Coordinates of C-alpha atoms and ligand atoms in Angstrom, one line a residue:
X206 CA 0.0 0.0 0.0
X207 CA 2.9 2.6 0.9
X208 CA 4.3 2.6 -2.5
X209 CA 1.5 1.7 -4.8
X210 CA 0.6 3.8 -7.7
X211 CA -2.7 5.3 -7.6
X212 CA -3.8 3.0 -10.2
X213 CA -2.3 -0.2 -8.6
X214 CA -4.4 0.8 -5.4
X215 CA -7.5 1.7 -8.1
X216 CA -7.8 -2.0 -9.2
X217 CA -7.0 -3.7 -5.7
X218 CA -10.1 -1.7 -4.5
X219 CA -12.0 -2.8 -7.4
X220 CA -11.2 -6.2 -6.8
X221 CA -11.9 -5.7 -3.6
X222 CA -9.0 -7.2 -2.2
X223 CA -9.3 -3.6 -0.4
X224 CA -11.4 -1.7 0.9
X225 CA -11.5 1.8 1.2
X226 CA -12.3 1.8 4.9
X227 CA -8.8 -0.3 5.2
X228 CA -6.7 1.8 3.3
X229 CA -7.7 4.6 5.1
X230 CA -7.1 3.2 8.0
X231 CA -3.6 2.6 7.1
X232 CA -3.0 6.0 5.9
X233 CA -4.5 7.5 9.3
X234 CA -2.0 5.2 11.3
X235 CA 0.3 6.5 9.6
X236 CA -0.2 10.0 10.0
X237 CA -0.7 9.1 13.7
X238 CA 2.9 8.0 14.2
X239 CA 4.9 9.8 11.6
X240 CA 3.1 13.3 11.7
X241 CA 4.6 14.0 15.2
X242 CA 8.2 14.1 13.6
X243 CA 6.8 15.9 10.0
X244 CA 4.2 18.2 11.1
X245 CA 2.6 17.2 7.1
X246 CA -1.0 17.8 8.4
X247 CA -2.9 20.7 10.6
X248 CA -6.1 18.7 10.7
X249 CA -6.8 14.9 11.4
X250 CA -10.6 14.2 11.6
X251 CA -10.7 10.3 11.6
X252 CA -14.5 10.1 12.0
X253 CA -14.9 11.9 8.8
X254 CA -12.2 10.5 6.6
X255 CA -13.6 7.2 7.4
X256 CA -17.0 8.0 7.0
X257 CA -16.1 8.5 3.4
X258 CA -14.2 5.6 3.0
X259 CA -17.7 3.8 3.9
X260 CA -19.1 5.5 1.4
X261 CA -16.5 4.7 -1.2
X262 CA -16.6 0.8 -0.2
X263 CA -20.3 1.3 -1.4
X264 CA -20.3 2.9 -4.3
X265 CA -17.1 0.4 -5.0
X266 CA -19.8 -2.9 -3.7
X267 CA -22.5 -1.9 -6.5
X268 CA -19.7 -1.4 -9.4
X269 CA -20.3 3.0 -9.1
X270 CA -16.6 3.1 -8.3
X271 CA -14.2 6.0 -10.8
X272 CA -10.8 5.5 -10.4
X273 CA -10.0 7.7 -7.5
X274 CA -13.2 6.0 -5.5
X275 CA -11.6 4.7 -1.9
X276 CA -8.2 6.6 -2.5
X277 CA -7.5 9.3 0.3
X278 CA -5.9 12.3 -0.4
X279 CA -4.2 14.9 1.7
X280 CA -6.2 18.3 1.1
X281 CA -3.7 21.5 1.5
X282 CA -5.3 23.3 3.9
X283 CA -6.3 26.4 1.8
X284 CA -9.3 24.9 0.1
X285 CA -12.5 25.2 2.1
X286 CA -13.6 21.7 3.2
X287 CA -17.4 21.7 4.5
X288 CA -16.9 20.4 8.3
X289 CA -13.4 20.9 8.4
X290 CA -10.9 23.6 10.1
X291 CA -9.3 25.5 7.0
X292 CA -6.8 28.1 8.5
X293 CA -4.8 28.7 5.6
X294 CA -1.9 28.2 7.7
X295 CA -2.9 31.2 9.7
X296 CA -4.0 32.1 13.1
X297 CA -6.6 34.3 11.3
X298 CA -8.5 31.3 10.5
X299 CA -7.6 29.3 13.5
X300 CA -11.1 29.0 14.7
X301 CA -13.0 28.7 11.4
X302 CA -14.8 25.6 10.0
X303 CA -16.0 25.7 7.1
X304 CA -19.3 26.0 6.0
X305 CA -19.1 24.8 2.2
X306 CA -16.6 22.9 0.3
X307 CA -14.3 24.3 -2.3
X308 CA -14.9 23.2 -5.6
X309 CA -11.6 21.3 -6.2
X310 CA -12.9 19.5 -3.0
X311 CA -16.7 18.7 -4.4
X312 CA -14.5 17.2 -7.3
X313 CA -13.5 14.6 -5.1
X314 CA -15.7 13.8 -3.4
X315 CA -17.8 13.2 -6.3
X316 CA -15.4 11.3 -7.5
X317 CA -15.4 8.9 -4.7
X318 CA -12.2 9.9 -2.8
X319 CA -11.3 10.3 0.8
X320 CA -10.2 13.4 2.4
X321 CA -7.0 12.3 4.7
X322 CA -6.6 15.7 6.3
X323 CA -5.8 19.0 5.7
X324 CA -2.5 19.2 5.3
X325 CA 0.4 22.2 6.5
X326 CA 1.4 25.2 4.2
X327 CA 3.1 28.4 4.6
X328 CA 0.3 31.4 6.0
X329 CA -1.5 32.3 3.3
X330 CA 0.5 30.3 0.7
X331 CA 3.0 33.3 1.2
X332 CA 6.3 31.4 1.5
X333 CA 8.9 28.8 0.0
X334 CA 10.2 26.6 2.6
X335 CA 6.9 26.1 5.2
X336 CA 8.7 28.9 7.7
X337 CA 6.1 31.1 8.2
X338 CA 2.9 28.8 8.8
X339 CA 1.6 29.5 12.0
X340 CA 1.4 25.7 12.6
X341 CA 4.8 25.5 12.6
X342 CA 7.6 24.2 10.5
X343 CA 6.9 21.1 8.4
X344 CA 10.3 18.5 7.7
X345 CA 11.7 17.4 5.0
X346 CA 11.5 13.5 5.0
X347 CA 14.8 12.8 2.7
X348 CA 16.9 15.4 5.3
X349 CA 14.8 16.0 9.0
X350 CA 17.3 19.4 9.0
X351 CA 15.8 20.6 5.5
X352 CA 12.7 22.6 4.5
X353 CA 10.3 20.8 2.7
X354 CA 9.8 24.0 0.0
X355 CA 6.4 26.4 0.3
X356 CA 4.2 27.0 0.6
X357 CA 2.5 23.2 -0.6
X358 CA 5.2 22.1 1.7
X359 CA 2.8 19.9 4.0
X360 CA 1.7 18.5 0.9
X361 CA 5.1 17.6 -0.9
X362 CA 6.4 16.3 2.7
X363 CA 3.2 14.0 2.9
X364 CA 3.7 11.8 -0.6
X365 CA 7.4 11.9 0.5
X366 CA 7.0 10.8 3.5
X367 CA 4.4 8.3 2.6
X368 CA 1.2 9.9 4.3
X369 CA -1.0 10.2 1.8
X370 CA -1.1 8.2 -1.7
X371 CA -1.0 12.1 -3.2
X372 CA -2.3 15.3 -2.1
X373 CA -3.3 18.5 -3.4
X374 CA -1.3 21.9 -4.0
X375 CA -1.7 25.7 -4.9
X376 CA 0.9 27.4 -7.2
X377 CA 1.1 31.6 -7.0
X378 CA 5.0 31.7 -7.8
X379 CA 5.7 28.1 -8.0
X380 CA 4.3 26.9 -4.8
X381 CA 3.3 23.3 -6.3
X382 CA 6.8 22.6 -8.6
X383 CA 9.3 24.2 -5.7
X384 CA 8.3 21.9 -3.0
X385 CA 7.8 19.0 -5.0
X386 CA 11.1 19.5 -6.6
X387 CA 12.3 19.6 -3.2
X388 CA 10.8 16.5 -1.6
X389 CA 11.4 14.5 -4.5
X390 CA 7.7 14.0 -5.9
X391 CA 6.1 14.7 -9.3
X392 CA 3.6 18.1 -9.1
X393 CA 2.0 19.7 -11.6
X394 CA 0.9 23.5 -12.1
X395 CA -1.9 23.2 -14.8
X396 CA -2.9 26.9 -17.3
X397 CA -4.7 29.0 -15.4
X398 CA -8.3 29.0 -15.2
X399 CA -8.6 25.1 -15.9
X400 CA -9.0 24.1 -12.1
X401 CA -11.9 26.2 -10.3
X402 CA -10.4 28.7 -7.5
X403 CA -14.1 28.3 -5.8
X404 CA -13.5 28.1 -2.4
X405 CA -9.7 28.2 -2.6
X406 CA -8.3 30.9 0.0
X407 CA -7.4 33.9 -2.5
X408 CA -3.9 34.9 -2.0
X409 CA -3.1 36.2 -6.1
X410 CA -6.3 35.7 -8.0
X411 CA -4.5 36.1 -11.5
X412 CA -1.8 33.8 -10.7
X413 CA -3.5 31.4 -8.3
X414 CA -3.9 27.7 -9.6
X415 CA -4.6 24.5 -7.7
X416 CA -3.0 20.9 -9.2
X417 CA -1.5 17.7 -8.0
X418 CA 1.4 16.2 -6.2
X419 CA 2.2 12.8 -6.0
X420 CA 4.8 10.2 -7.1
X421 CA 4.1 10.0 -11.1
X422 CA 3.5 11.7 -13.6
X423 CA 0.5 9.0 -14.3
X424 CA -0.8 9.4 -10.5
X425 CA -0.8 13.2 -11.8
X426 CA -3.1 12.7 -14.7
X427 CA -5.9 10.4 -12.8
X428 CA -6.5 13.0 -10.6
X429 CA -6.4 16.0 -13.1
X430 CA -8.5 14.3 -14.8
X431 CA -10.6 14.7 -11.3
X432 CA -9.9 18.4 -10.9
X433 CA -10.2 20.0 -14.0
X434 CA -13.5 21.3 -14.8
X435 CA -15.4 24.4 -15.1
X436 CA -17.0 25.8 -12.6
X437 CA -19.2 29.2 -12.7
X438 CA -18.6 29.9 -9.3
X439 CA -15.2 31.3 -10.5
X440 CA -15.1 33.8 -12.8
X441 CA -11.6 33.1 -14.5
X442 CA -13.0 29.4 -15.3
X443 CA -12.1 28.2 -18.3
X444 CA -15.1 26.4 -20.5
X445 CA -13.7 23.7 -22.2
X446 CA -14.2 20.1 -23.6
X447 CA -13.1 17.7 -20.8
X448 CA -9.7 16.0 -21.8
X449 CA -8.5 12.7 -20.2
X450 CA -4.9 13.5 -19.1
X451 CA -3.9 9.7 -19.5
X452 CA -4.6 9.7 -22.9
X453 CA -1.1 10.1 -24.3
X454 CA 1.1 8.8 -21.4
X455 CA 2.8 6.2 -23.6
X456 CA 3.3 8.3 -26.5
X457 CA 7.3 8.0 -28.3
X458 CA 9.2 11.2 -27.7
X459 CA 10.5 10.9 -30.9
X460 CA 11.3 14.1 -32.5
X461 CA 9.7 16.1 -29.5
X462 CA 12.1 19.9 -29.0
X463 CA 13.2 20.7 -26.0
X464 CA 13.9 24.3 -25.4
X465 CA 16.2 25.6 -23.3
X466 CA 16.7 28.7 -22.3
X467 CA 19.7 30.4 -22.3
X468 CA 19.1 32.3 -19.2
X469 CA 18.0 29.5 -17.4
X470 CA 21.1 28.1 -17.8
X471 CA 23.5 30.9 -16.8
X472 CA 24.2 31.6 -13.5
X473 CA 22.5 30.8 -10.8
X474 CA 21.8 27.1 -10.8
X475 CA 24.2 25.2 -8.1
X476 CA 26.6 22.2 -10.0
X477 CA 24.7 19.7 -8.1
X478 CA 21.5 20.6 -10.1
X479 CA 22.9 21.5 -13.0
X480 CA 24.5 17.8 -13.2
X481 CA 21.1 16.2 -12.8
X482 CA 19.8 18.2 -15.6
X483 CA 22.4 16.9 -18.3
X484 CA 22.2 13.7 -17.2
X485 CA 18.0 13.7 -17.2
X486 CA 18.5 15.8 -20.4
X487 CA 20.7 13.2 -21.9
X488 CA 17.6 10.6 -20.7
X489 CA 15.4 12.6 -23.2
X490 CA 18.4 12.8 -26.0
X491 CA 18.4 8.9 -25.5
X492 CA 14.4 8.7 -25.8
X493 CA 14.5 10.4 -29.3
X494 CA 14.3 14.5 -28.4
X495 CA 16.1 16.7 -29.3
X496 CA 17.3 20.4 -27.6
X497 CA 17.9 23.5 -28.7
X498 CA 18.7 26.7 -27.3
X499 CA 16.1 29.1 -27.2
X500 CA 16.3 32.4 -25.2
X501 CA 13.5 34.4 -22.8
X502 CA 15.3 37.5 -22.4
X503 CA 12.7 39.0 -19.7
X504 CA 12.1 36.0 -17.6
X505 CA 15.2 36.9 -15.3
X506 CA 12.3 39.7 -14.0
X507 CA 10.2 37.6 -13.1
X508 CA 10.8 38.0 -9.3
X509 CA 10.5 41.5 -9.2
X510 CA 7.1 41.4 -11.6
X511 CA 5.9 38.6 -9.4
X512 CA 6.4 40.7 -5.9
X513 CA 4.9 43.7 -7.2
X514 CA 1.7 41.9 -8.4
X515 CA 1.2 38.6 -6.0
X516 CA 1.1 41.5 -3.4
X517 CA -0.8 43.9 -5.2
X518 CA -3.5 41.3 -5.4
X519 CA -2.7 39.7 -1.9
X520 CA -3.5 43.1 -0.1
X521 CA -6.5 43.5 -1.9
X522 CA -7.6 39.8 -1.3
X523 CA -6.6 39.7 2.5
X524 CA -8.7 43.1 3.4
X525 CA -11.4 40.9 3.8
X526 CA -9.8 39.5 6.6
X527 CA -11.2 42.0 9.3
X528 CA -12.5 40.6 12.3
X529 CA -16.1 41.2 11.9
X530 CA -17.6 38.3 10.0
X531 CA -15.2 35.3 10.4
X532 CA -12.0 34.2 11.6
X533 CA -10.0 35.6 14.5
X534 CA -10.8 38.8 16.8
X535 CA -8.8 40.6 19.1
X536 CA -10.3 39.8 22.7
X537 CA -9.7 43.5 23.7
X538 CA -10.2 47.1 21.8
X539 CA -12.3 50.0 21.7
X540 CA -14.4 50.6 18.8
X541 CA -14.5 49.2 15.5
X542 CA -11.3 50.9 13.6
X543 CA -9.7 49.5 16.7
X544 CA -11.2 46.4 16.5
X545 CA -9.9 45.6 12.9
X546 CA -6.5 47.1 14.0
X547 CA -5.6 44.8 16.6
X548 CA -7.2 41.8 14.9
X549 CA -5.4 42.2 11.9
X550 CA -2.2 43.1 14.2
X551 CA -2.4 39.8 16.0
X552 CA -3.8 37.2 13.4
X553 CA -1.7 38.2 10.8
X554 CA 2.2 36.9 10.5
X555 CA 4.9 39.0 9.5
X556 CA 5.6 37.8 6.0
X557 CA 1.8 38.5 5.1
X558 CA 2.2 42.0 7.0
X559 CA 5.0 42.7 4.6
X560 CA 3.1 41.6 1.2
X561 CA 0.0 43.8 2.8
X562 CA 3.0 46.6 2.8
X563 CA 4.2 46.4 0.0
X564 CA 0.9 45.7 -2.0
X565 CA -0.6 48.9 -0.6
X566 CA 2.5 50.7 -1.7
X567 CA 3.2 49.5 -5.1
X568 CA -1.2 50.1 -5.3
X569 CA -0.9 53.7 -4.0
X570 CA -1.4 56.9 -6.1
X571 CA 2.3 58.3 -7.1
X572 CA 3.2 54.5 -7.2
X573 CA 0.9 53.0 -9.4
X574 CA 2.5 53.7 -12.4
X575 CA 6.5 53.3 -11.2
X576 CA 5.3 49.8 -10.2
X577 CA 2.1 48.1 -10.4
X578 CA 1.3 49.5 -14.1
X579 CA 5.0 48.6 -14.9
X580 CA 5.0 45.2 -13.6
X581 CA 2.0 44.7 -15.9
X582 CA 3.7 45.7 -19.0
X583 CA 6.5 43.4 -17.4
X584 CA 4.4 40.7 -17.4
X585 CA 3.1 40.8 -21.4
X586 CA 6.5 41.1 -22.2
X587 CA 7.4 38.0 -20.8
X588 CA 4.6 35.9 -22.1
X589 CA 5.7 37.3 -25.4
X590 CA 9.4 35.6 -25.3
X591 CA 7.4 32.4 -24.1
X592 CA 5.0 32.3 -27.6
X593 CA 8.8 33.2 -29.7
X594 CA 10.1 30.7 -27.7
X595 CA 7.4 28.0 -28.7
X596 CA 8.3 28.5 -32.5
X597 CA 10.9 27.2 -32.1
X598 CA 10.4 24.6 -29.6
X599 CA 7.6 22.6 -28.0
X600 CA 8.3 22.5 -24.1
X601 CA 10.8 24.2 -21.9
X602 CA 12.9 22.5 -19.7
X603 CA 15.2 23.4 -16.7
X604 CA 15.7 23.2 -12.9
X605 CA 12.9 23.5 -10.6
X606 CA 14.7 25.4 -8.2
X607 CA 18.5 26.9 -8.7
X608 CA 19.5 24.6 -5.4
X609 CA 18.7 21.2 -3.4
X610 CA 16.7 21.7 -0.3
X611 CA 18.5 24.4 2.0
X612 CA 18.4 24.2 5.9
X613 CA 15.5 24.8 8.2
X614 CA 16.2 28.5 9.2
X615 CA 18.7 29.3 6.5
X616 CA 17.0 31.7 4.4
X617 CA 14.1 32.7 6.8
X618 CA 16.0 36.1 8.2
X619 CA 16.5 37.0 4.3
X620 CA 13.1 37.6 2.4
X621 CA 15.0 38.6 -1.1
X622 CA 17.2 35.1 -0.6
X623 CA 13.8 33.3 -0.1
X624 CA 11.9 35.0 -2.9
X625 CA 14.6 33.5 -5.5
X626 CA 13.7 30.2 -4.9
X627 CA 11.3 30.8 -7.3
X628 CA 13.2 32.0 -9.9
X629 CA 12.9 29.6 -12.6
X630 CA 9.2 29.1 -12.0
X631 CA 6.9 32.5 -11.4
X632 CA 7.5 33.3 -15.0
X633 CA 4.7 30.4 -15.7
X634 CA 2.5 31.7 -13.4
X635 CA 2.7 35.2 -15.0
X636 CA 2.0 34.1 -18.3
X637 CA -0.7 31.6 -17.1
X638 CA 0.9 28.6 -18.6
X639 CA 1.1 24.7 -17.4
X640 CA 4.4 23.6 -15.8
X641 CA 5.4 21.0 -13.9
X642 CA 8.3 19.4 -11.7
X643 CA 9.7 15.3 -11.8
X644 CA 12.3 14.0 -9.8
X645 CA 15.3 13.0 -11.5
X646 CA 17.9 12.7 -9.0
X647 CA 19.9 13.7 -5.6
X648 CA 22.6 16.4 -5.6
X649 CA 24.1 18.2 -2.4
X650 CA 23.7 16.3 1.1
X651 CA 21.5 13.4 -0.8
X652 CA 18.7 15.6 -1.3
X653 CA 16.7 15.4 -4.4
X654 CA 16.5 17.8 -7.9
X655 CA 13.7 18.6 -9.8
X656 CA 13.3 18.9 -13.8
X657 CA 11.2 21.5 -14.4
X658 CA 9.2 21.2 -17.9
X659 CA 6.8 24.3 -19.2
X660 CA 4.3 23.9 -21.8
X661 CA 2.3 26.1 -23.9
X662 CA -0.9 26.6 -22.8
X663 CA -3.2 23.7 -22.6
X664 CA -0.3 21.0 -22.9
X665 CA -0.9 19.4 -19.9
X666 CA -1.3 15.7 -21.7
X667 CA 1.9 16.5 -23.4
X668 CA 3.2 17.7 -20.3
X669 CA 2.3 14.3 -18.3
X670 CA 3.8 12.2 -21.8
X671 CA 6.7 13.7 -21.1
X672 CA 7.7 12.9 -17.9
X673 CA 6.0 9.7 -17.9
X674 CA 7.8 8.6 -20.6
X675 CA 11.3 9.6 -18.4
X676 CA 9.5 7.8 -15.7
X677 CA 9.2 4.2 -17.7
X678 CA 12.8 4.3 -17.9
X679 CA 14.7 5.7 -14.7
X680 CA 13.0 4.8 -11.1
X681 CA 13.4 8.2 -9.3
X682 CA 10.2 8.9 -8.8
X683 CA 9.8 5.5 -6.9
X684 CA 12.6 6.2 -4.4
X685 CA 11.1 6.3 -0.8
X686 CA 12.5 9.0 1.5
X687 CA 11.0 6.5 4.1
Ligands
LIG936 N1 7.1 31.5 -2.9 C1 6.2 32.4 -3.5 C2 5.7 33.3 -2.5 O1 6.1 33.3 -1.4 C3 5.1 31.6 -4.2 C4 4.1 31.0 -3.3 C5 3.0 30.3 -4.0 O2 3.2 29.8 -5.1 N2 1.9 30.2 -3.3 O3 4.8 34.1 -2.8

């Protein structure tokens, strides 16, 4: 059960030579013993995760069973989960239960699946390594010294560290592909507006997009085939035909080009990730692509377009937090402006205080212009050197993250160090496009790299062929941190 591919545990259940209720159980031991030494999850709730697994083993008795019925999955704890606490990572939701379930989480349930808990991310998704969730830090299971990435850190550590069959992630800036990069699991970032942000704490509304973590690239495209969907709850939903992700997993790679961009390739990325990438690049030279150099000569700005937006948005999204309908209140004030002071004062940590900052600045008149309206223009630009890019190429390939997993505390004193962990991957959630992160290998201190692979938009089955077809012939992404 601790290793099995979703679809390996699919057919066992379907067989019934397991039940839902069982592997549940499993899981939830698990979690029991291991999540004291992770800190993967926020919220346990047996009663309901096995109430669902009943329910699965039903719909699985009379033949109604999809092929994520019985399978729990670890929920990040940003999407809205009727019945369940959904902080957010934040002591400004500490005390709040959900009334209504996000529509990512509808889509599972529909589907049969069982919610395994909610599991740990950095407050407000603001964050790369876990740091600054008010839950505390969460481990990473290859190296108990390491961060697990951010902010889908409790997620990433979870399949790593064998909690969960797969979970559930949010990517802003790369929030899916970093920590999975880092933890040594497959994620994937799909184009925006394909997976509905219904119920899924705003943080960056134009750059916000749920997806999947979990060991494969084929685990991957069962359960987008589970998540995408429109969703008129959500205004940026995309209305599309549905496609089935495992469509064209075994497809040859013959004459597929890889890009690969000359800036991505400068400085920046540490040896020890830089010799993963030739060798998994020589994998793909081996499987019948070929590369060629292509250049994006504005996506070294992503960072600074990204942290004049993703705040922009964030400071705009988080006013909502105030006090007076939901969440955390101060116990003490006088008066309401008082009131939403002190509660946003003491709920609030001091990495989202500092996006609220600067958001309101880079929003404010005299600086709208110099900043927020520049980072815009910013941000066309560089989807325009992604579409040149794509004549001449048909993904993008490169490291996840310019280094292996750095230490617990290492970065968390320096915000502009931490921002750049997301260098190679904010650039595809300013342009909106699909991208995704397989593990192909350990550098530094035994800790595992990431290949990071963009596609234009809507490539998400060409995406999944491509690393599943590096996945039929290398066995990182079977490699157990436990
Ligand atoms: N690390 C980036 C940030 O802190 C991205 C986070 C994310 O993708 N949610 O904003």
């Amino acid at each position: 059960m601790l290793n099995a591919s979703l679809k390996e545990l699919s057919k066992q259940l379907a067989e019934k030579k397991l039940s839902s209720v069982e592997l549940t159980s499993f899981f939830l031991q698990r979690i029991k013993t291991l999540n004291p030494d992770y800190n993967a999850f926020i919220t346990i709730n047996e009663e309901m995760s096995l109430a669902q697994a009943i329910n699965a083993d039903k719909m699985l008795a009379v033949g109604e069973g999809g092929p994520l019925t019985g399978i729990p999955i670890a929920q990040k704890d940003i999407f809205c989960a009727k019945g369940w606490l959904t902080t957010c990572g934040s002591k400004m939701l500490s005390n709040f239960i959900s009334p209504y379930d996000a529509g990512v989480i509808e889509r599972f349930n529909l589907a049969g699946a069982v919610n395994i808990g909610k599991t740990n991310m950095d407050e407000f998704a603001m964050g790369s390594s876990n740091e600054t969730s008010y839950y505390g830090i969460v481990k990473n299971p290859w190296d108990t010294k390491a961060v697990p990435g951010g902010s889908s850190g409790g997620a990433a550590c979870a399949v790593a560290a064998r909690l969960a069959p797969a979970a559930t992630g949010t990517d802003t800036g790369g929030s899916i592909r970093q920590p999975a990069a880092l933890c040594g699991i497959s994620g994937i970032k799909p184009t925006y507006g394909l997976v509905s942000r219904y119920g899924m704490i705003a943080f960056a509304s134009s750059l916000d997009q749920a997806g999947p973590m979990a060991k494969s690239a084929e685990d991957l495209a069962l359960l987008l085939n589970v998540m995408v969907g429109f969703d008129a709850r959500d205004s940026t939903s995309l209305q599309r035909a549905q496609e089935d992700y495992t469509s064209s997993l075994e497809r040859p790679l013959s004459g597929l080009r890889i890009g690969l961009p000359k800036e991505y390739f400068a400085k920046g990325m540490s040896q020890d990730v830089e010799n993963a990438i030739d060798k998994a690049l020589a994998e793909y030279r081996k499987l019948g692509a070929e590369t060629v150099e292509v250049v994006l000569p504005n996506a070294p700005l992503s960072i600074p377009v990204y942290y004049v937006l993703a705040p922009a948005e964030a400071s705009s999204n988080l006013s909502r937090f105030d006090g007076v309908r939901y969440g955390y209140r101060a116990e003490s004030y006088s008066g309401l402006a008082d009131m939403y002071r002190k509660s946003r004062a003491e709920g609030f940590g001091p990495e989202v205080k500092r996006r609220i900052l600067i958001g309101t600045y880079v929003l404010s008149h005299g600086y709208y212009d110099a900043y927020y309206i520049k980072a815009q223009k910013l941000r066309r630009l560089i989807a325009q050197d992604f579409a040149e890019a794509y004549r001449q190429c048909d993904v993008i390939m490169g490291p996840t993250t310019p280094t292996v997993a750095f230490n617990l505390g290492e970065k968390s004193a320096d915000p502009i160090q931490m921002y750049l962990s997301d260098i190679y991957t904010s650039a595809a959630n300013l342009t909106g496009m699909p991208a995704m992160s397989i593990p192909i290998g350990f550098g530094e201190k035994n800790r595992p790299v990431g290949l990071h692979i963009i596609g234009n938009y809507f490539k998400e089955t060409q995406l999944l062929n491509i690393a599943n077809q590096y996945q039929r012939v290398t066995d990182w992404h079977l490699k157990s941190a436990v």
